PDB file of C-alpha atoms and ligand atoms in Angstrom:
ATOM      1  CA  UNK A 977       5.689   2.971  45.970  1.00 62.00           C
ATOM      2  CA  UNK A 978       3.179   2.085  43.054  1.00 76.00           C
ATOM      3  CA  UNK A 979       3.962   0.318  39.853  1.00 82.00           C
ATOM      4  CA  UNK A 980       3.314   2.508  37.119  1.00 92.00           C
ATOM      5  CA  UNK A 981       0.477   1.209  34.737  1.00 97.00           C
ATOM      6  CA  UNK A 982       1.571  -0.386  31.452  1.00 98.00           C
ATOM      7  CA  UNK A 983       0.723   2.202  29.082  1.00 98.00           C
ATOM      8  CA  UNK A 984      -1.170   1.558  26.016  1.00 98.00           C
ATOM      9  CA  UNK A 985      -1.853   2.881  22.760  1.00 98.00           C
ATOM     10  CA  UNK A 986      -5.422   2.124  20.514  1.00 99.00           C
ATOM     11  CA  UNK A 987      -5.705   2.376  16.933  1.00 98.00           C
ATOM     12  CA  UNK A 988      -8.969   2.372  14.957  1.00 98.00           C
ATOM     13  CA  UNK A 989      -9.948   3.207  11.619  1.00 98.00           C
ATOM     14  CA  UNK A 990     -13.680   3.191  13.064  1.00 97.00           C
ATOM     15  CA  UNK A 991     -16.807   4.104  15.136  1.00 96.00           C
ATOM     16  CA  UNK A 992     -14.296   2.718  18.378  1.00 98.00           C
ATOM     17  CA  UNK A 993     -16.928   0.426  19.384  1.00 98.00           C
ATOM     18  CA  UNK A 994     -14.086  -1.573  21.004  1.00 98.00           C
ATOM     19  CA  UNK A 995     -12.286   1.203  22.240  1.00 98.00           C
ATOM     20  CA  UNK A 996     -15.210   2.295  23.576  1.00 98.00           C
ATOM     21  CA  UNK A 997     -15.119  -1.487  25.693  1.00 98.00           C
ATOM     22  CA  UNK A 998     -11.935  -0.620  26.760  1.00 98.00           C
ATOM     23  CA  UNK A 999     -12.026   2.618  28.601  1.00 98.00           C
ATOM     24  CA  UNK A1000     -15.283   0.717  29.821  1.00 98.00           C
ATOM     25  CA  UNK A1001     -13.261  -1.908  31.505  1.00 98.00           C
ATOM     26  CA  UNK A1002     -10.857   0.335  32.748  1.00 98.00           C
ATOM     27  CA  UNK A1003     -13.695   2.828  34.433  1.00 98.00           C
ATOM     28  CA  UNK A1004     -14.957  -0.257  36.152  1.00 98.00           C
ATOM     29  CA  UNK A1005     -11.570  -1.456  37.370  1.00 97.00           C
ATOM     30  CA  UNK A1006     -10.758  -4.110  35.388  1.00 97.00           C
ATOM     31  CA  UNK A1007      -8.004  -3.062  33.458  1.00 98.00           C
ATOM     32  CA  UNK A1008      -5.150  -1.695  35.121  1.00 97.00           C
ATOM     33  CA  UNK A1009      -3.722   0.527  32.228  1.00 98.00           C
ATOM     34  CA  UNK A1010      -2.717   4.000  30.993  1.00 98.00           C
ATOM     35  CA  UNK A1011      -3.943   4.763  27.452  1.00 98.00           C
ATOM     36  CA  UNK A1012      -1.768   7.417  26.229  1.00 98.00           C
ATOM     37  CA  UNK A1013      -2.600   7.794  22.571  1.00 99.00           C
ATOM     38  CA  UNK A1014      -5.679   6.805  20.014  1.00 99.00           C
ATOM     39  CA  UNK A1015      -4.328   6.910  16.572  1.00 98.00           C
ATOM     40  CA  UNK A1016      -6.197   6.475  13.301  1.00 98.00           C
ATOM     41  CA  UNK A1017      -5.732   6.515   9.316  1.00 98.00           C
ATOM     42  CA  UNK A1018      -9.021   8.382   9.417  1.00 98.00           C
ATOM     43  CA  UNK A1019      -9.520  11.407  10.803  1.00 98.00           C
ATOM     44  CA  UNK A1020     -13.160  11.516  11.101  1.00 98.00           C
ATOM     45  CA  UNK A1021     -12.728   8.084  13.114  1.00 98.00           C
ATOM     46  CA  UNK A1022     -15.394   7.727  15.831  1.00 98.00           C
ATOM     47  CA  UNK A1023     -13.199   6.444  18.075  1.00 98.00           C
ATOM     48  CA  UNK A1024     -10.768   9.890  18.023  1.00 98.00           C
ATOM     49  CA  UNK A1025     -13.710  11.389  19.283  1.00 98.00           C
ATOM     50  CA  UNK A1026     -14.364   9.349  21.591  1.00 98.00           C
ATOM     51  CA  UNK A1027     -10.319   9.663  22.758  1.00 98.00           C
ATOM     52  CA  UNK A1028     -10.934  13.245  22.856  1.00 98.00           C
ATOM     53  CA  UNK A1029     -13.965  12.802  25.123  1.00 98.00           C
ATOM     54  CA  UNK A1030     -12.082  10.613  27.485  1.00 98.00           C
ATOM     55  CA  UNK A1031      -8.955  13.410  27.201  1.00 98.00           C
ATOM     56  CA  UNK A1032      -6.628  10.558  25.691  1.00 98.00           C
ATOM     57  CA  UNK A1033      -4.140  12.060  23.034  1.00 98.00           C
ATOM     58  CA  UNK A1034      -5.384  10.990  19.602  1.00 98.00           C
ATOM     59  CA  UNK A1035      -2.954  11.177  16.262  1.00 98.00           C
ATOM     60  CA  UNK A1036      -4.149  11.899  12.768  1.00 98.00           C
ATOM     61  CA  UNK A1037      -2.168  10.491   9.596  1.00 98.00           C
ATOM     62  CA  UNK A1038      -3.349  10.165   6.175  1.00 98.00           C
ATOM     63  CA  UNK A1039      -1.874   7.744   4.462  1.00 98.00           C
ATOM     64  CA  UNK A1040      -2.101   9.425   1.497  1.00 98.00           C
ATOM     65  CA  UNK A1041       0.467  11.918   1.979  1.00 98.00           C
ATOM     66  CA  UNK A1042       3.270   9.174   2.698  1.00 98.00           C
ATOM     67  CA  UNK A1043       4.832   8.149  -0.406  1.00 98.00           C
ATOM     68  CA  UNK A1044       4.279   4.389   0.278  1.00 97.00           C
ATOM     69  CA  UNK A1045       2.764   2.082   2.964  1.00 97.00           C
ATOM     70  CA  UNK A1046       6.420   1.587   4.787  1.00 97.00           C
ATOM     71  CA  UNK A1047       6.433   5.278   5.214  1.00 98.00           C
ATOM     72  CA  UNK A1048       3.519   5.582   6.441  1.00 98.00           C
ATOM     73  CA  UNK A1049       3.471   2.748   9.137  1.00 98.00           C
ATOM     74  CA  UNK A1050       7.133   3.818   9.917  1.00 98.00           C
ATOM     75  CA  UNK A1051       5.944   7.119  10.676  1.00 98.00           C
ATOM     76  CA  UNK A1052       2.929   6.095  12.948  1.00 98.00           C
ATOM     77  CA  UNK A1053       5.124   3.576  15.033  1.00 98.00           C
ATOM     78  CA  UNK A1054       7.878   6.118  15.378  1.00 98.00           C
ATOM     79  CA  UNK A1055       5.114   8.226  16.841  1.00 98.00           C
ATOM     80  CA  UNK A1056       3.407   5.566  18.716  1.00 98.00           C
ATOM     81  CA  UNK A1057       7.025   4.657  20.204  1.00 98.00           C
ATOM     82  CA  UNK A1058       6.979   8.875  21.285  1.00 98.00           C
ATOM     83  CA  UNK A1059       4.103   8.007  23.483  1.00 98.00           C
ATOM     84  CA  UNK A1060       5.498   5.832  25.632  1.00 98.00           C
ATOM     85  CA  UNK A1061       3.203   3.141  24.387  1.00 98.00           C
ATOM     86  CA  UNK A1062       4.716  -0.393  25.712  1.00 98.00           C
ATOM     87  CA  UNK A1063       1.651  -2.290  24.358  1.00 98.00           C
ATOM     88  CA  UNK A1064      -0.409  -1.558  21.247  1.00 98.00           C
ATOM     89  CA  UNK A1065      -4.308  -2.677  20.143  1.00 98.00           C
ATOM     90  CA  UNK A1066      -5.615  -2.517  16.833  1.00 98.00           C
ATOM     91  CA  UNK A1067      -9.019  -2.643  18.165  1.00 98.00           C
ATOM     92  CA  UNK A1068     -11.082  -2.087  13.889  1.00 97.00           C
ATOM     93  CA  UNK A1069      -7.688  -0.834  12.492  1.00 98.00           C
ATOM     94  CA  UNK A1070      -8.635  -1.240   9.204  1.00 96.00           C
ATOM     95  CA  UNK A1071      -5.088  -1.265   7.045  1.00 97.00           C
ATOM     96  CA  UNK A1072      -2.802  -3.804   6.282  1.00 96.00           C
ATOM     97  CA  UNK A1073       0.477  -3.370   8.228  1.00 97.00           C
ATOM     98  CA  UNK A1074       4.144  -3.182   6.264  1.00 96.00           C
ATOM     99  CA  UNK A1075       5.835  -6.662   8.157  1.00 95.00           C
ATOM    100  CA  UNK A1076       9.268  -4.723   8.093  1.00 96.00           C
ATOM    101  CA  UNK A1077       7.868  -1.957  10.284  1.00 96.00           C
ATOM    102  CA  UNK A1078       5.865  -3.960  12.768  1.00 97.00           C
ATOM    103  CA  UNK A1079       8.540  -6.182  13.433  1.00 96.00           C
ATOM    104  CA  UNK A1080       9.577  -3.827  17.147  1.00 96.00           C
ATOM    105  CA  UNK A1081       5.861  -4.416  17.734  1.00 97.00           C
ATOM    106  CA  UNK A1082       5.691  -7.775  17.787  1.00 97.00           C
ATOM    107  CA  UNK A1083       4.808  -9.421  21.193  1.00 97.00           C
ATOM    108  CA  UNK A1084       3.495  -6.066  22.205  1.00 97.00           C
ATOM    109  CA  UNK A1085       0.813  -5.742  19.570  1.00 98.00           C
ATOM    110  CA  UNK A1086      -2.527  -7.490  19.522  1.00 98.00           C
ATOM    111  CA  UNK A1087      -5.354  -7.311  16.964  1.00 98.00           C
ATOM    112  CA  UNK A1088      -9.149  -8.088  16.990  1.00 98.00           C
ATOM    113  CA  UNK A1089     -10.888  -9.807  14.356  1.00 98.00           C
ATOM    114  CA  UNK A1090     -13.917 -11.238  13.498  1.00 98.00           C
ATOM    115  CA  UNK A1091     -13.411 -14.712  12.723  1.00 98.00           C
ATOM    116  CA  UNK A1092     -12.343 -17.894  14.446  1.00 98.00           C
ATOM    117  CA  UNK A1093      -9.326 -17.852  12.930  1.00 98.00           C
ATOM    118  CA  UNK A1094      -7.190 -19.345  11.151  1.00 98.00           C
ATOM    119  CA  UNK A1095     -10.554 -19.290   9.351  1.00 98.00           C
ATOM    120  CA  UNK A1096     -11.220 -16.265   7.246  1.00 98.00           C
ATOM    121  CA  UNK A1097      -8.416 -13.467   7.773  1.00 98.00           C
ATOM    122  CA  UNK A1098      -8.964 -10.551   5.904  1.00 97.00           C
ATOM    123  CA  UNK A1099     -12.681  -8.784   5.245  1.00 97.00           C
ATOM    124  CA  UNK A1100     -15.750  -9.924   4.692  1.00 98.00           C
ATOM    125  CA  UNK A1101     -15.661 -12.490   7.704  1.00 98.00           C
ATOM    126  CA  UNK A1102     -19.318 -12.462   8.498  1.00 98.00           C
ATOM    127  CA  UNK A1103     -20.275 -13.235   4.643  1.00 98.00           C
ATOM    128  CA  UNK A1104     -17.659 -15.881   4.356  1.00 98.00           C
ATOM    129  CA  UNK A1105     -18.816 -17.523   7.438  1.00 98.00           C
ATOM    130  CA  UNK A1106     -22.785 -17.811   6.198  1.00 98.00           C
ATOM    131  CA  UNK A1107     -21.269 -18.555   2.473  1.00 98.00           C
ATOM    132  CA  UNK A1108     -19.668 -21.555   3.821  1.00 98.00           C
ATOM    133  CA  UNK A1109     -22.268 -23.000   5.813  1.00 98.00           C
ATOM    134  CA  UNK A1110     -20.182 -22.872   9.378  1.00 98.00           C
ATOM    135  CA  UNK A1111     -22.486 -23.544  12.611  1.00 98.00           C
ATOM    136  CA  UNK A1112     -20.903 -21.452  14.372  1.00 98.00           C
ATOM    137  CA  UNK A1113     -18.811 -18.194  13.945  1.00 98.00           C
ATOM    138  CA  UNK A1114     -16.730 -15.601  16.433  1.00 98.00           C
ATOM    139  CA  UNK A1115     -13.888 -13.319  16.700  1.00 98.00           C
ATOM    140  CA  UNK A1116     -10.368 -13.707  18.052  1.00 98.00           C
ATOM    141  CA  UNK A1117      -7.997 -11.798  19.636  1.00 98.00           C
ATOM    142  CA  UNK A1118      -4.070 -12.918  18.847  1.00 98.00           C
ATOM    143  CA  UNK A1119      -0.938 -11.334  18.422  1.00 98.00           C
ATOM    144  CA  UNK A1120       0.195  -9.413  15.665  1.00 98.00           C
ATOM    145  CA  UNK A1121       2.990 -10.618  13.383  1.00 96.00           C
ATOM    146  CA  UNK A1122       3.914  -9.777   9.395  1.00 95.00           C
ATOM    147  CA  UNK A1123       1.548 -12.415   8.518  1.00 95.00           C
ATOM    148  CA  UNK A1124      -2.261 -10.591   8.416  1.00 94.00           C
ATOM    149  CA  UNK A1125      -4.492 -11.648  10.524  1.00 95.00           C
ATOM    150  CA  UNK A1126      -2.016 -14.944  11.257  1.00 95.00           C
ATOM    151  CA  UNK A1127       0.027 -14.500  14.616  1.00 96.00           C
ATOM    152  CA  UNK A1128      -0.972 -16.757  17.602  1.00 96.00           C
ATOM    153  CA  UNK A1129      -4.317 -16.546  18.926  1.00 97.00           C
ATOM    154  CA  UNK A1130      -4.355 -15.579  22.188  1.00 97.00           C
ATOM    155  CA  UNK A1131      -8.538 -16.001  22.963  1.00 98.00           C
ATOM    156  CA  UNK A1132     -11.919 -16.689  21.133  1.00 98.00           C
ATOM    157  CA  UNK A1133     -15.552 -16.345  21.452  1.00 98.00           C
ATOM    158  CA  UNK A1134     -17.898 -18.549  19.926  1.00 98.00           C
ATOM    159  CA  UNK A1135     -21.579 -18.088  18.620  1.00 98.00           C
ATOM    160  CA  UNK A1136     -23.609 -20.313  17.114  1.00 98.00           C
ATOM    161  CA  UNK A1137     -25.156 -19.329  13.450  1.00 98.00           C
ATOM    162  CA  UNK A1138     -28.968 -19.255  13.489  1.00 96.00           C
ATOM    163  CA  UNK A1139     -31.015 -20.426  10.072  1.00 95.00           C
ATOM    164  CA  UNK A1140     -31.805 -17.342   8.280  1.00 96.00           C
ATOM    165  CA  UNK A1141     -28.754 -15.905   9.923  1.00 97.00           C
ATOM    166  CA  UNK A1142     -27.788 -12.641   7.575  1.00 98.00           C
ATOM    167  CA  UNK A1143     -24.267 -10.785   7.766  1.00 98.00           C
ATOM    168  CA  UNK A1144     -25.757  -7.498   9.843  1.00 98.00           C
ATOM    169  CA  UNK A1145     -27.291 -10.264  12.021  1.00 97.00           C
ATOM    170  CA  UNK A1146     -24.257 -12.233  12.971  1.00 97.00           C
ATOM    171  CA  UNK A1147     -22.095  -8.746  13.609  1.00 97.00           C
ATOM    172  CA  UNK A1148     -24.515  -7.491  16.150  1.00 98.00           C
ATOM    173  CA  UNK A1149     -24.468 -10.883  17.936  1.00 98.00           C
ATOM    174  CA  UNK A1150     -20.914 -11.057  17.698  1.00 98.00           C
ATOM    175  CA  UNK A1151     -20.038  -7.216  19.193  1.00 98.00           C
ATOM    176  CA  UNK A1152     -20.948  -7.597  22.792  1.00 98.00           C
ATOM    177  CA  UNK A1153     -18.416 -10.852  22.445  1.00 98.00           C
ATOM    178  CA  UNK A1154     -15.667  -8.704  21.044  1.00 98.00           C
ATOM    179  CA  UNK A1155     -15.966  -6.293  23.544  1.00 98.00           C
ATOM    180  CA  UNK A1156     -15.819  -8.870  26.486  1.00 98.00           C
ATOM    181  CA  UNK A1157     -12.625 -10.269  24.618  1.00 98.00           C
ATOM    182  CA  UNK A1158     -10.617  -7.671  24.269  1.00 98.00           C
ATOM    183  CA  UNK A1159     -10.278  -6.067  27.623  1.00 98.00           C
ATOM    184  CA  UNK A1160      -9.822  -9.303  28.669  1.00 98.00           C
ATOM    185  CA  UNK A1161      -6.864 -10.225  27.319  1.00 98.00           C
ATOM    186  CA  UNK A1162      -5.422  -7.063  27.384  1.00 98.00           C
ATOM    187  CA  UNK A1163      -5.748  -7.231  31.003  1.00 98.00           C
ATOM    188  CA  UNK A1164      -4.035 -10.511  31.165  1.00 97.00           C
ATOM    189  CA  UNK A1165      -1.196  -8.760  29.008  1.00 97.00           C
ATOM    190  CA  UNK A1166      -1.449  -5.386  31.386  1.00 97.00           C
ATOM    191  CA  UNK A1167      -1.153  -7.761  34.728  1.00 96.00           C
ATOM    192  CA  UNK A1168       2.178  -9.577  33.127  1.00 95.00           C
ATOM    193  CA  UNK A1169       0.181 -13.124  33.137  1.00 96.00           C
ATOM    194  CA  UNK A1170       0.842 -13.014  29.339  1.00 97.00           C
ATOM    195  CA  UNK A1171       3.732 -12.409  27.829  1.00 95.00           C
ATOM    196  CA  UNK A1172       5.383 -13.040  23.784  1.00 94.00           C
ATOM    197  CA  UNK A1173       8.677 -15.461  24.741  1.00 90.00           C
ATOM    198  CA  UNK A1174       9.785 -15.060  20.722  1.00 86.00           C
ATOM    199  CA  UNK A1175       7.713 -17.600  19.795  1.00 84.00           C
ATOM    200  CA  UNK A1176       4.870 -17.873  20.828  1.00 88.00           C
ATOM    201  CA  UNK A1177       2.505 -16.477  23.578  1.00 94.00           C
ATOM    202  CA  UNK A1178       2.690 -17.908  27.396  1.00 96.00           C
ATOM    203  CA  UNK A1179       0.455 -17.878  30.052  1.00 95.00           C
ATOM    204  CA  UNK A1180       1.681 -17.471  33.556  1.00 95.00           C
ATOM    205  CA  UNK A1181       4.890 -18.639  31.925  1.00 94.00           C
ATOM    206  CA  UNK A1182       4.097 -21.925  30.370  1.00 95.00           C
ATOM    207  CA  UNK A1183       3.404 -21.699  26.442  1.00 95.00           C
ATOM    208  CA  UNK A1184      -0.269 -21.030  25.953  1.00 95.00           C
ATOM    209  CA  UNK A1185      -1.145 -24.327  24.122  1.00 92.00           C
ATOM    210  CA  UNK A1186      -4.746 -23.366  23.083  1.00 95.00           C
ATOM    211  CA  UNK A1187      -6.818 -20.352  22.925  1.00 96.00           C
ATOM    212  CA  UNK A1188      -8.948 -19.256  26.125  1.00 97.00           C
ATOM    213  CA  UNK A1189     -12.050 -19.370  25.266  1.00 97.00           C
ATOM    214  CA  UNK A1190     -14.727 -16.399  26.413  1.00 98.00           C
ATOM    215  CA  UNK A1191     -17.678 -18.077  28.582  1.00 95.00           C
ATOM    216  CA  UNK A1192     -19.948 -16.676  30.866  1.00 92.00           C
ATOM    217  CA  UNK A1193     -17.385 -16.100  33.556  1.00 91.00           C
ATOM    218  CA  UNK A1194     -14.704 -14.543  31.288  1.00 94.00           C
ATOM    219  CA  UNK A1195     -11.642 -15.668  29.605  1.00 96.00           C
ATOM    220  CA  UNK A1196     -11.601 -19.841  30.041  1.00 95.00           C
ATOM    221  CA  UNK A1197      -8.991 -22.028  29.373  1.00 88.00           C
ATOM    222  CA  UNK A1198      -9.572 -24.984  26.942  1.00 75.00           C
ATOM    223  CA  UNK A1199     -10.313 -28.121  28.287  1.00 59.00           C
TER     224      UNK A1199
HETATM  225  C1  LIG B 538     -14.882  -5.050  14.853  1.00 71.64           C
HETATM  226  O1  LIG B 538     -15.824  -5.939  14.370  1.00 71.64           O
HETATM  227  C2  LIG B 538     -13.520  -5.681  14.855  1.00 71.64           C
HETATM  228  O2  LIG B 538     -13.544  -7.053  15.108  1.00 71.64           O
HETATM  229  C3  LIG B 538     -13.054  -5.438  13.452  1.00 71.64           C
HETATM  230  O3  LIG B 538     -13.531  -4.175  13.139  1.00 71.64           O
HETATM  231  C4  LIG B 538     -14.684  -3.873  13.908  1.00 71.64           C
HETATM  232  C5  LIG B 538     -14.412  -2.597  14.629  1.00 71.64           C
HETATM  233  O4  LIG B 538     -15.537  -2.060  15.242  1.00 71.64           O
HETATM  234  N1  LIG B 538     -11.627  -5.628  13.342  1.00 71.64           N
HETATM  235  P1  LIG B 538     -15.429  -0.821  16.201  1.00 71.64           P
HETATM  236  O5  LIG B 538     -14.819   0.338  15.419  1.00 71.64           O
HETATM  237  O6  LIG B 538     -14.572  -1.189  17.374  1.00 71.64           O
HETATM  238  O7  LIG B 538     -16.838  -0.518  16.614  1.00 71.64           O
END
């Protein structure tokens, strides 16, 4: 008898760049999931087309006919729940999340972003980055808790920023990172080698006391 694959929904308010990655990783055979819904606050999202394409249910809500943003994120978790979902990616979901309403989620919910956090949550990471003078930049993958963009990171990847670096620059360097990172982890998530213990994540159950780092092999642990 086969183990059913842990089943996964996407959200993205995007072009699904990352998405994209994803059912990339799983064509290949690297990521042993089921992706049973792509949901977005936009409906002309990229990345529900590109759900369609792949013939992966895709969900539709518009925020603005929920009478605040608790109703709204209710409603798309109580749907997301309906799927069957057991893990969830924000892969460019581009809303703040109501803490109440994640709080089922959280363990089973991980996020994209691109910064090395805990530097620069929220937008405008690539500006901030060059504003401040950093060397080096990235994005990071952690789990999602009430706190934006401030749950436990689970893996980064690093570039370094060039002189005469601009914004549009450092996002196209940074892409082809993001979309090595994300599969990744959610693999390690989809094969059971990560797990949320309440507190904090663990790897292959010890607590995972630094971020992997993304190096030319893959996912690396810190030295
Ligand atoms: C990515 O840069 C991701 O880090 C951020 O939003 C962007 C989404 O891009 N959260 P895409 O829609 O996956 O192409």
């Amino acid at each position: 008898m086969t183990t059913p694959l842990p089943r996964v929904a996407v959200l993205a308010s995007g072009r699904g760049s990352n998405l994209a990655a994803l059912l990339a990783a799983r064509d290949r055979g690297e990521l042993p999931v089921d992706f049973v819904l792509v949901g977005s606050d936009k409906a002309a999202a990229g990345a529900l087309r590109m759900a369609e394409a792949a013939n992966i249910p895709t969900l539709a809500l518009d925020p603005r006919s929920y009478p605040d943003r608790r109703a709204f994120d209710l409603d798309l978790f109580a749907r997301i729940e309906a799927s069957g979902a057991e893990l969830l990616v924000l892969a460019g979901f581009m809303r703040i999340l109501d803490g109440q309403a994640l709080t089922p989620w959280v363990g089973r919910m991980i996020n994209i972003h691109p910064s090395l956090l805990p530097k620069y949550r929220g937008l405008h990471t690539h500006r901030r980055a060059l504003e401040a003078g950093d060397s080096e930049h990235g994005a990071s993958v952690h789990f999602v808790t009430a706190e934006l963009d401030g749950g436990p990171v689970i893996a980064q990847a690093r570039i370094a920023i060039q002189p005469g670096d601009d914004e549009q620059q450092l996002a196209q360097r940074l892409l082809p990172l993001e979309h090595q990172l994300l599969p990744a982890v959610l693999a390690l998530l989809a094969n059971r080698r990560l797990r949320w213990d309440g507190q904090g994540p663990r790897l292959d159950d010890q607590p995972l006391l630094a971020p992997f780092m993304l190096g030319a092999h893959g996912l690396q642990t810190a030295e």
